Amino acid sequence: MNVHEAIQCLKKNGFKQTDKREDMLQLFADSDKYLTAKDVFDQLKEYYPGLSFDTIYRNLALFENMGILEMTELSGEKHFRFTCAGHQHHHHFICLECGKTKEIDSCPMDGLMENLKGYDISGHKFEIYGRCPNCVE
Amino acid sequence: MNVHEAIQCLKKNGFKQTDKREDMLQLFADSDKYLTAKDVFDQLKEYYPGLSFDTIYRNLALFENMGILEMTELSGEKHFRFTCAGHQHHHHFICLECGKTKEIDSCPMDGLMENLKGYDISGHKFEIYGRCPNCVE
DNA sequence: ACGTTAAATCGGAATGATTCTTAAAATTAA
DNA sequence: TTAATTTTAAGAATCATTCCGATTTAACGT
Ligand SMILES: [Mn+2]
Ligand SMILES: [Mn+2]
Ligand SMILES: [Zn+2]
Ligand SMILES: [Zn+2]
């Protein structure tokens, strides 16, 4: 998924193409990082002086609903990143300093379902936290 | 860890034994569930009509600092449960309806460290979400 | 190009969980 | 009994997020 595909996805579902949406998506496309609403706001604010937080939150929620962004909650804040696509289900190491991620290709759910008969599984979360080599120096 | 041990842990560190602390701990000891501050408040409120939210939050934070409770954040709210001890590191299935947990004895970090050379790993989270057999009916 | 309309944005107010304050009253540990 | 800690009270503050009414804009048909 890239910015262009994301925009097409929006239009296909009756949502409008706006400069702010494009710029928000471009931010994520460029970064491979988990960003908070504030991160996004701060970066777009330079180009859109009158920017409202509502616009950020509304669009982040929209993008998440559309499957364009994926979200995780870290220390009480929602963090978003471009949805990983193109290969199989996987998980992430997340740098708590810069938000950068590294893919973990295995999924701990593999071979675990037989232990959970009778349970209705709606989701799972596997994340590794720390500092990436860059942030370690 | 049980209520008695938790109380000893508190006293050893200069904190006092109070009825409310005992009752809070007993709630967790009895339930094997993740509870929110509100859950705890609502249950204790019956016995302590003048109970303050401040007391709940203060003691939950204290218990967490002491390692008596463990915490996870689910949809923006802190959830606490009695710290699992007595056997090796493990993870949990968490029922999103009633908070009940089931132990998952494997850890997805096993054999994963060689993929993360150069990373400084400070933690990880593996949780499975859904409905427990009781809540499925 | 123009008008219509639904969608998007803005600015600010509201929300909800949590934390913090200060002072007085209650409880605990010695 | 005394001193230290805990709790209450009542509230204010914080912070991320959501909601609202008014205004602007993108998309579509003419
Ligand atoms: Mn990925
Ligand atoms: Mn356990
Ligand atoms: Zn980093
Ligand atoms: Zn359940």
mmCIF file of C-alpha atoms (C1' of nucleotides) and ligand atoms in Angstrom:
data_model
loop_
_atom_site.group_PDB
_atom_site.id
_atom_site.type_symbol
_atom_site.label_atom_id
_atom_site.label_comp_id
_atom_site.label_asym_id
_atom_site.label_seq_id
_atom_site.Cartn_x
_atom_site.Cartn_y
_atom_site.Cartn_z
ATOM 1 C CA MET A 1 0.000 0.000 0.000
ATOM 2 C CA ASN A 2 1.308 3.450 -0.947
ATOM 3 C CA VAL A 3 -0.138 6.946 -0.854
ATOM 4 C CA HIS A 4 -1.725 6.640 -4.288
ATOM 5 C CA GLU A 5 -3.395 3.348 -3.486
ATOM 6 C CA ALA A 6 -4.608 4.733 -0.184
ATOM 7 C CA ILE A 7 -6.184 7.717 -1.926
ATOM 8 C CA GLN A 8 -7.867 5.412 -4.449
ATOM 9 C CA CYS A 9 -9.186 3.336 -1.566
ATOM 10 C CA LEU A 10 -10.675 6.453 -0.007
ATOM 11 C CA LYS A 11 -12.307 7.658 -3.234
ATOM 12 C CA LYS A 12 -13.676 4.213 -3.969
ATOM 13 C CA ASN A 13 -15.487 4.438 -0.632
ATOM 14 C CA GLY A 14 -16.939 7.880 -1.239
ATOM 15 C CA PHE A 15 -14.416 9.919 0.725
ATOM 16 C CA LYS A 16 -12.857 13.001 -0.715
ATOM 17 C CA GLN A 17 -9.297 13.658 -1.683
ATOM 18 C CA THR A 18 -7.850 16.590 0.216
ATOM 19 C CA ASP A 19 -4.385 18.084 0.473
ATOM 20 C CA LYS A 20 -4.266 17.376 4.175
ATOM 21 C CA ARG A 21 -5.134 13.717 3.708
ATOM 22 C CA GLU A 22 -2.476 13.368 1.062
ATOM 23 C CA ASP A 23 0.114 15.021 3.250
ATOM 24 C CA MET A 24 -0.815 12.911 6.255
ATOM 25 C CA LEU A 25 -0.492 9.751 4.209
ATOM 26 C CA GLN A 26 2.812 10.926 2.746
ATOM 27 C CA LEU A 27 4.173 11.379 6.252
ATOM 28 C CA PHE A 28 3.468 7.748 7.036
ATOM 29 C CA ALA A 29 4.663 6.528 3.668
ATOM 30 C CA ASP A 30 8.000 8.258 4.228
ATOM 31 C CA SER A 31 8.655 7.125 7.734
ATOM 32 C CA ASP A 32 8.197 3.421 8.600
ATOM 33 C CA LYS A 33 7.531 4.694 12.096
ATOM 34 C CA TYR A 34 4.712 4.698 14.564
ATOM 35 C CA LEU A 35 3.479 8.287 14.910
ATOM 36 C CA THR A 36 1.067 9.835 17.391
ATOM 37 C CA ALA A 37 -1.657 12.342 16.530
ATOM 38 C CA LYS A 38 0.610 15.018 17.961
ATOM 39 C CA ASP A 39 3.547 13.908 15.815
ATOM 40 C CA VAL A 40 1.391 14.262 12.728
ATOM 41 C CA PHE A 41 -0.112 17.542 13.857
ATOM 42 C CA ASP A 42 3.274 19.106 14.580
ATOM 43 C CA GLN A 43 4.632 18.202 11.166
ATOM 44 C CA LEU A 44 1.603 19.351 9.171
ATOM 45 C CA LYS A 45 1.143 22.500 11.227
ATOM 46 C CA GLU A 46 4.043 24.151 9.383
ATOM 47 C CA TYR A 47 2.241 23.963 6.075
ATOM 48 C CA TYR A 48 -1.286 24.472 7.421
ATOM 49 C CA PRO A 49 -1.203 27.190 10.086
ATOM 50 C CA GLY A 50 -4.928 26.858 10.791
ATOM 51 C CA LEU A 51 -4.810 23.092 11.142
ATOM 52 C CA SER A 52 -7.206 21.584 13.674
ATOM 53 C CA PHE A 53 -6.498 18.581 15.861
ATOM 54 C CA ASP A 54 -9.927 17.344 14.943
ATOM 55 C CA THR A 55 -8.802 16.922 11.357
ATOM 56 C CA ILE A 56 -5.866 14.793 12.451
ATOM 57 C CA TYR A 57 -7.915 12.573 14.727
ATOM 58 C CA ARG A 58 -10.780 12.262 12.275
ATOM 59 C CA ASN A 59 -8.495 11.218 9.471
ATOM 60 C CA LEU A 60 -6.372 8.895 11.589
ATOM 61 C CA ALA A 61 -9.555 7.105 12.623
ATOM 62 C CA LEU A 62 -10.757 7.022 9.022
ATOM 63 C CA PHE A 63 -7.461 5.633 7.767
ATOM 64 C CA GLU A 64 -7.517 2.999 10.458
ATOM 65 C CA ASN A 65 -11.072 1.985 9.585
ATOM 66 C CA MET A 66 -10.095 1.732 5.929
ATOM 67 C CA GLY A 67 -7.181 -0.497 6.865
ATOM 68 C CA ILE A 68 -4.722 2.051 5.543
ATOM 69 C CA LEU A 69 -3.085 2.572 8.912
ATOM 70 C CA GLU A 70 -2.591 0.187 11.777
ATOM 71 C CA MET A 71 -2.687 1.316 15.380
ATOM 72 C CA THR A 72 -1.161 0.265 18.659
ATOM 73 C CA GLU A 73 -1.413 1.797 22.083
ATOM 74 C CA LEU A 74 1.821 2.646 23.871
ATOM 75 C CA SER A 75 1.780 4.244 27.324
ATOM 76 C CA GLY A 76 -1.680 5.638 26.920
ATOM 77 C CA GLU A 77 -1.273 7.069 23.441
ATOM 78 C CA LYS A 78 -2.424 5.736 20.118
ATOM 79 C CA HIS A 79 0.404 5.229 17.654
ATOM 80 C CA PHE A 80 -0.207 4.746 13.938
ATOM 81 C CA ARG A 81 1.827 3.451 11.047
ATOM 82 C CA PHE A 82 1.223 2.544 7.448
ATOM 83 C CA THR A 83 -0.289 -0.899 7.278
ATOM 84 C CA CYS A 84 2.264 -3.551 6.362
ATOM 85 C CA ALA A 85 1.136 -5.410 3.319
ATOM 86 C CA GLY A 86 2.643 -7.435 0.526
ATOM 87 C CA HIS A 87 3.691 -10.374 2.629
ATOM 88 C CA GLN A 88 2.367 -12.548 5.415
ATOM 89 C CA HIS A 89 1.123 -11.617 8.853
ATOM 90 C CA HIS A 90 3.953 -10.602 11.136
ATOM 91 C CA HIS A 91 4.878 -8.538 14.178
ATOM 92 C CA HIS A 92 7.184 -5.677 15.080
ATOM 93 C CA PHE A 93 10.013 -4.562 17.218
ATOM 94 C CA ILE A 94 9.228 -0.927 18.080
ATOM 95 C CA CYS A 95 11.898 1.555 19.091
ATOM 96 C CA LEU A 96 10.528 3.480 22.062
ATOM 97 C CA GLU A 97 12.862 6.356 21.299
ATOM 98 C CA CYS A 98 12.264 7.063 17.620
ATOM 99 C CA GLY A 99 9.259 4.883 16.746
ATOM 100 C CA LYS A 100 11.117 2.964 14.075
ATOM 101 C CA THR A 101 10.071 -0.639 13.561
ATOM 102 C CA LYS A 102 11.671 -3.904 12.561
ATOM 103 C CA GLU A 103 9.697 -6.833 11.330
ATOM 104 C CA ILE A 104 9.483 -10.049 13.318
ATOM 105 C CA ASP A 105 8.392 -12.624 10.817
ATOM 106 C CA SER A 106 7.206 -15.329 13.166
ATOM 107 C CA CYS A 107 3.824 -15.229 14.853
ATOM 108 C CA PRO A 108 3.493 -16.634 18.365
ATOM 109 C CA MET A 109 -0.057 -17.746 17.613
ATOM 110 C CA ASP A 110 1.233 -20.503 15.366
ATOM 111 C CA GLY A 111 0.513 -23.803 17.027
ATOM 112 C CA LEU A 112 -1.167 -22.167 19.979
ATOM 113 C CA MET A 113 -4.782 -22.553 18.997
ATOM 114 C CA GLU A 114 -5.077 -26.116 20.223
ATOM 115 C CA ASN A 115 -4.512 -24.794 23.744
ATOM 116 C CA LEU A 116 -7.460 -22.453 23.358
ATOM 117 C CA LYS A 117 -10.364 -24.681 22.436
ATOM 118 C CA GLY A 118 -13.620 -23.112 23.615
ATOM 119 C CA TYR A 119 -12.148 -19.630 23.476
ATOM 120 C CA ASP A 120 -13.315 -17.101 20.934
ATOM 121 C CA ILE A 121 -10.109 -15.372 19.815
ATOM 122 C CA SER A 122 -10.629 -11.912 18.402
ATOM 123 C CA GLY A 123 -7.042 -10.707 18.292
ATOM 124 C CA HIS A 124 -3.557 -10.829 19.651
ATOM 125 C CA LYS A 125 -0.676 -8.482 20.248
ATOM 126 C CA PHE A 126 2.997 -9.319 20.135
ATOM 127 C CA GLU A 127 5.390 -6.439 20.291
ATOM 128 C CA ILE A 128 9.010 -6.114 21.326
ATOM 129 C CA TYR A 129 10.173 -2.852 22.836
ATOM 130 C CA GLY A 130 13.550 -1.249 23.238
ATOM 131 C CA ARG A 131 16.001 0.900 21.313
ATOM 132 C CA CYS A 132 17.006 0.363 17.721
ATOM 133 C CA PRO A 133 20.724 0.217 16.768
ATOM 134 C CA ASN A 134 20.594 3.853 15.673
ATOM 135 C CA CYS A 135 19.269 5.032 19.007
ATOM 136 C CA VAL A 136 21.732 2.837 20.943
ATOM 137 C CA GLU A 137 24.479 4.699 18.981
ATOM 138 C CA MET B 1 2.114 -14.131 45.947
ATOM 139 C CA ASN B 2 -1.020 -13.991 48.088
ATOM 140 C CA VAL B 3 -2.693 -11.306 50.186
ATOM 141 C CA HIS B 4 -0.656 -12.162 53.279
ATOM 142 C CA GLU B 5 2.634 -12.036 51.431
ATOM 143 C CA ALA B 6 1.635 -8.778 49.782
ATOM 144 C CA ILE B 7 0.860 -7.214 53.140
ATOM 145 C CA GLN B 8 4.215 -8.405 54.520
ATOM 146 C CA CYS B 9 5.890 -6.876 51.480
ATOM 147 C CA LEU B 10 4.204 -3.559 52.195
ATOM 148 C CA LYS B 11 5.116 -3.571 55.893
ATOM 149 C CA LYS B 12 8.681 -4.535 55.148
ATOM 150 C CA ASN B 13 8.908 -1.373 53.051
ATOM 151 C CA GLY B 14 7.424 0.901 55.709
ATOM 152 C CA PHE B 15 3.857 1.013 54.413
ATOM 153 C CA LYS B 16 0.961 0.402 56.705
ATOM 154 C CA GLN B 17 -1.605 -2.330 56.774
ATOM 155 C CA THR B 18 -5.100 -0.925 56.305
ATOM 156 C CA ASP B 19 -8.477 -2.528 55.852
ATOM 157 C CA LYS B 20 -8.865 -0.963 52.432
ATOM 158 C CA ARG B 21 -5.525 -2.231 51.223
ATOM 159 C CA GLU B 22 -6.360 -5.695 52.474
ATOM 160 C CA ASP B 23 -9.735 -5.633 50.789
ATOM 161 C CA MET B 24 -8.278 -4.352 47.533
ATOM 162 C CA LEU B 25 -5.702 -7.106 47.543
ATOM 163 C CA GLN B 26 -8.334 -9.686 48.439
ATOM 164 C CA LEU B 27 -10.360 -8.619 45.390
ATOM 165 C CA PHE B 28 -7.422 -9.389 43.146
ATOM 166 C CA ALA B 29 -6.517 -12.576 44.976
ATOM 167 C CA ASP B 30 -10.053 -13.877 44.526
ATOM 168 C CA SER B 31 -10.534 -13.043 40.914
ATOM 169 C CA ASP B 32 -7.726 -14.000 38.519
ATOM 170 C CA LYS B 33 -8.986 -11.093 36.445
ATOM 171 C CA TYR B 34 -7.719 -7.807 35.149
ATOM 172 C CA LEU B 35 -9.628 -5.054 36.952
ATOM 173 C CA THR B 36 -9.789 -1.321 36.308
ATOM 174 C CA ALA B 37 -9.684 1.361 39.001
ATOM 175 C CA LYS B 38 -13.412 1.734 38.503
ATOM 176 C CA ASP B 39 -13.992 -2.016 38.950
ATOM 177 C CA VAL B 40 -12.156 -1.902 42.250
ATOM 178 C CA PHE B 41 -13.876 1.274 43.354
ATOM 179 C CA ASP B 42 -17.344 -0.064 42.606
ATOM 180 C CA GLN B 43 -16.778 -3.259 44.568
ATOM 181 C CA LEU B 44 -15.251 -1.601 47.640
ATOM 182 C CA LYS B 45 -17.756 1.242 47.639
ATOM 183 C CA GLU B 46 -20.376 -1.090 49.134
ATOM 184 C CA TYR B 47 -18.337 -1.614 52.264
ATOM 185 C CA TYR B 48 -16.806 1.855 52.423
ATOM 186 C CA PRO B 49 -19.495 4.398 51.523
ATOM 187 C CA GLY B 50 -17.047 7.311 51.848
ATOM 188 C CA LEU B 51 -14.409 5.698 49.669
ATOM 189 C CA SER B 52 -12.367 8.049 47.524
ATOM 190 C CA PHE B 53 -11.100 7.366 44.013
ATOM 191 C CA ASP B 54 -7.844 8.868 45.128
ATOM 192 C CA THR B 55 -7.336 5.992 47.525
ATOM 193 C CA ILE B 56 -7.878 3.449 44.776
ATOM 194 C CA TYR B 57 -5.467 5.093 42.356
ATOM 195 C CA ARG B 58 -2.857 5.699 45.035
ATOM 196 C CA ASN B 59 -2.891 2.117 46.181
ATOM 197 C CA LEU B 60 -3.014 0.590 42.711
ATOM 198 C CA ALA B 61 0.105 2.590 41.836
ATOM 199 C CA LEU B 62 1.732 1.537 45.113
ATOM 200 C CA PHE B 63 0.947 -2.122 44.527
ATOM 201 C CA GLU B 64 2.307 -1.918 41.027
ATOM 202 C CA ASN B 65 5.521 -0.273 42.218
ATOM 203 C CA MET B 66 5.919 -3.006 44.840
ATOM 204 C CA GLY B 67 5.497 -5.637 42.146
ATOM 205 C CA ILE B 68 2.349 -6.920 43.827
ATOM 206 C CA LEU B 69 0.135 -6.142 40.854
ATOM 207 C CA GLU B 70 0.915 -6.166 37.173
ATOM 208 C CA MET B 71 -0.695 -3.749 34.756
ATOM 209 C CA THR B 72 -1.657 -3.710 31.109
ATOM 210 C CA GLU B 73 -3.420 -1.057 29.100
ATOM 211 C CA LEU B 74 -6.524 -2.076 27.191
ATOM 212 C CA SER B 75 -8.431 0.482 25.123
ATOM 213 C CA GLY B 76 -7.052 3.406 27.015
ATOM 214 C CA GLU B 77 -7.633 2.111 30.527
ATOM 215 C CA LYS B 78 -5.188 0.611 32.967
ATOM 216 C CA HIS B 79 -6.071 -2.906 34.010
ATOM 217 C CA PHE B 80 -4.453 -4.589 37.009
ATOM 218 C CA ARG B 81 -4.140 -8.146 38.202
ATOM 219 C CA PHE B 82 -2.266 -10.001 40.895
ATOM 220 C CA THR B 83 1.251 -10.622 39.720
ATOM 221 C CA CYS B 84 1.724 -14.182 38.518
ATOM 222 C CA ALA B 85 4.523 -15.835 40.414
ATOM 223 C CA GLY B 86 5.569 -19.322 41.442
ATOM 224 C CA HIS B 87 6.518 -20.503 38.003
ATOM 225 C CA GLN B 88 8.316 -19.326 34.927
ATOM 226 C CA HIS B 89 7.705 -16.294 32.772
ATOM 227 C CA HIS B 90 4.573 -16.637 30.683
ATOM 228 C CA HIS B 91 1.792 -14.724 28.954
ATOM 229 C CA HIS B 92 -1.982 -14.475 29.050
ATOM 230 C CA PHE B 93 -5.135 -14.827 27.140
ATOM 231 C CA ILE B 94 -7.415 -12.015 28.372
ATOM 232 C CA CYS B 95 -11.180 -12.142 28.096
ATOM 233 C CA LEU B 96 -12.313 -8.732 26.869
ATOM 234 C CA GLU B 97 -15.734 -9.326 28.363
ATOM 235 C CA CYS B 98 -15.031 -10.392 31.946
ATOM 236 C CA GLY B 99 -11.299 -9.790 32.314
ATOM 237 C CA LYS B 100 -10.538 -13.409 33.152
ATOM 238 C CA THR B 101 -7.141 -14.707 32.102
ATOM 239 C CA LYS B 102 -5.665 -17.993 30.972
ATOM 240 C CA GLU B 103 -1.982 -18.688 31.051
ATOM 241 C CA ILE B 104 -0.017 -19.185 27.866
ATOM 242 C CA ASP B 105 3.104 -20.973 28.983
ATOM 243 C CA SER B 106 5.258 -20.374 25.961
ATOM 244 C CA CYS B 107 7.078 -17.109 25.333
ATOM 245 C CA PRO B 108 7.469 -15.861 21.760
ATOM 246 C CA MET B 109 10.825 -14.318 22.657
ATOM 247 C CA ASP B 110 12.404 -17.760 22.887
ATOM 248 C CA GLY B 111 14.856 -18.113 20.052
ATOM 249 C CA LEU B 112 14.185 -14.639 18.751
ATOM 250 C CA MET B 113 17.108 -12.764 20.211
ATOM 251 C CA GLU B 114 19.544 -13.773 17.481
ATOM 252 C CA ASN B 115 17.414 -11.782 15.032
ATOM 253 C CA LEU B 116 17.817 -8.677 17.160
ATOM 254 C CA LYS B 117 21.556 -8.191 17.493
ATOM 255 C CA GLY B 118 22.355 -4.515 17.995
ATOM 256 C CA TYR B 119 18.935 -3.842 19.502
ATOM 257 C CA ASP B 120 18.538 -2.972 23.152
ATOM 258 C CA ILE B 121 15.460 -4.910 24.216
ATOM 259 C CA SER B 122 13.685 -3.483 27.243
ATOM 260 C CA GLY B 123 10.467 -5.459 27.143
ATOM 261 C CA HIS B 124 7.888 -7.301 25.185
ATOM 262 C CA LYS B 125 4.156 -7.844 25.214
ATOM 263 C CA PHE B 126 2.252 -10.871 24.057
ATOM 264 C CA GLU B 127 -1.421 -10.978 24.779
ATOM 265 C CA ILE B 128 -4.299 -12.851 23.200
ATOM 266 C CA TYR B 129 -7.746 -11.276 23.253
ATOM 267 C CA GLY B 130 -11.230 -12.673 22.883
ATOM 268 C CA ARG B 131 -13.959 -14.246 24.961
ATOM 269 C CA CYS B 132 -13.435 -17.008 27.488
ATOM 270 C CA PRO B 133 -15.610 -20.173 27.325
ATOM 271 C CA ASN B 134 -17.851 -18.775 30.062
ATOM 272 C CA CYS B 135 -18.577 -15.617 28.143
ATOM 273 C CA VAL B 136 -19.096 -17.509 24.882
ATOM 274 C CA GLU B 137 -21.777 -19.486 26.830
ATOM 275 C "C1'" DA C 1 -17.709 27.405 -15.944
ATOM 276 C "C1'" DC C 2 -21.708 27.289 -12.214
ATOM 277 C "C1'" DG C 3 -24.673 25.500 -8.505
ATOM 278 C "C1'" DT C 4 -25.762 21.995 -5.376
ATOM 279 C "C1'" DT C 5 -24.776 18.974 -1.783
ATOM 280 C "C1'" DA C 6 -22.467 16.026 1.023
ATOM 281 C "C1'" DA C 7 -18.147 15.804 3.131
ATOM 282 C "C1'" DA C 8 -14.328 18.073 5.375
ATOM 283 C "C1'" DT C 9 -12.368 21.467 8.271
ATOM 284 C "C1'" DC C 10 -12.049 24.769 12.076
ATOM 285 C "C1'" DG C 11 -12.062 26.456 16.720
ATOM 286 C "C1'" DG C 12 -13.480 25.604 20.839
ATOM 287 C "C1'" DA C 13 -15.965 23.104 24.284
ATOM 288 C "C1'" DA C 14 -16.674 18.643 26.455
ATOM 289 C "C1'" DT C 15 -15.203 14.128 28.042
ATOM 290 C "C1'" DG C 16 -13.006 10.650 30.790
ATOM 291 C "C1'" DA C 17 -9.232 8.573 33.014
ATOM 292 C "C1'" DT C 18 -5.798 9.860 35.813
ATOM 293 C "C1'" DT C 19 -2.900 12.833 38.721
ATOM 294 C "C1'" DC C 20 -2.175 16.328 41.921
ATOM 295 C "C1'" DT C 21 -3.234 19.787 45.883
ATOM 296 C "C1'" DT C 22 -4.041 21.225 50.356
ATOM 297 C "C1'" DA C 23 -5.953 20.693 54.703
ATOM 298 C "C1'" DA C 24 -8.420 18.192 58.037
ATOM 299 C "C1'" DA C 25 -9.764 13.827 60.076
ATOM 300 C "C1'" DA C 26 -8.885 8.998 60.874
ATOM 301 C "C1'" DT C 27 -6.058 5.095 61.501
ATOM 302 C "C1'" DT C 28 -1.914 2.556 62.323
ATOM 303 C "C1'" DA C 29 2.502 1.281 64.457
ATOM 304 C "C1'" DA C 30 5.551 2.344 68.017
ATOM 305 C "C1'" DT D 1 0.029 8.218 73.821
ATOM 306 C "C1'" DT D 2 2.423 9.881 70.264
ATOM 307 C "C1'" DA D 3 4.090 10.400 65.683
ATOM 308 C "C1'" DA D 4 3.805 9.083 61.165
ATOM 309 C "C1'" DT D 5 1.018 7.504 57.640
ATOM 310 C "C1'" DT D 6 -3.247 7.088 55.326
ATOM 311 C "C1'" DT D 7 -7.589 8.619 53.981
ATOM 312 C "C1'" DT D 8 -11.031 12.001 52.972
ATOM 313 C "C1'" DA D 9 -12.816 16.029 50.805
ATOM 314 C "C1'" DA D 10 -13.374 18.878 47.177
ATOM 315 C "C1'" DG D 11 -11.401 20.335 43.764
ATOM 316 C "C1'" DA D 12 -8.242 21.738 40.119
ATOM 317 C "C1'" DA D 13 -5.062 20.273 36.522
ATOM 318 C "C1'" DT D 14 -3.549 17.351 32.806
ATOM 319 C "C1'" DC D 15 -3.705 14.984 28.669
ATOM 320 C "C1'" DA D 16 -5.412 12.437 24.877
ATOM 321 C "C1'" DT D 17 -9.360 12.148 22.556
ATOM 322 C "C1'" DT D 18 -14.100 13.208 21.069
ATOM 323 C "C1'" DC D 19 -17.902 16.129 20.092
ATOM 324 C "C1'" DC D 20 -20.281 20.365 18.241
ATOM 325 C "C1'" DG D 21 -22.023 24.217 15.442
ATOM 326 C "C1'" DA D 22 -20.533 27.072 11.916
ATOM 327 C "C1'" DT D 23 -17.905 27.633 7.757
ATOM 328 C "C1'" DT D 24 -15.408 26.002 3.761
ATOM 329 C "C1'" DT D 25 -14.441 22.886 0.108
ATOM 330 C "C1'" DA D 26 -14.356 18.789 -3.162
ATOM 331 C "C1'" DA D 27 -17.041 16.218 -6.318
ATOM 332 C "C1'" DC D 28 -20.679 15.747 -9.517
ATOM 333 C "C1'" DG D 29 -24.240 17.082 -12.759
ATOM 334 C "C1'" DT D 30 -25.957 20.886 -15.442
HETATM 335 MN MN MN E 1 5.693 -4.831 9.160
HETATM 336 MN MN MN E 2 -0.241 -15.843 34.717
HETATM 337 ZN ZN ZN E 3 15.156 4.112 17.326
HETATM 338 ZN ZN ZN E 4 -14.746 -14.016 30.018
#
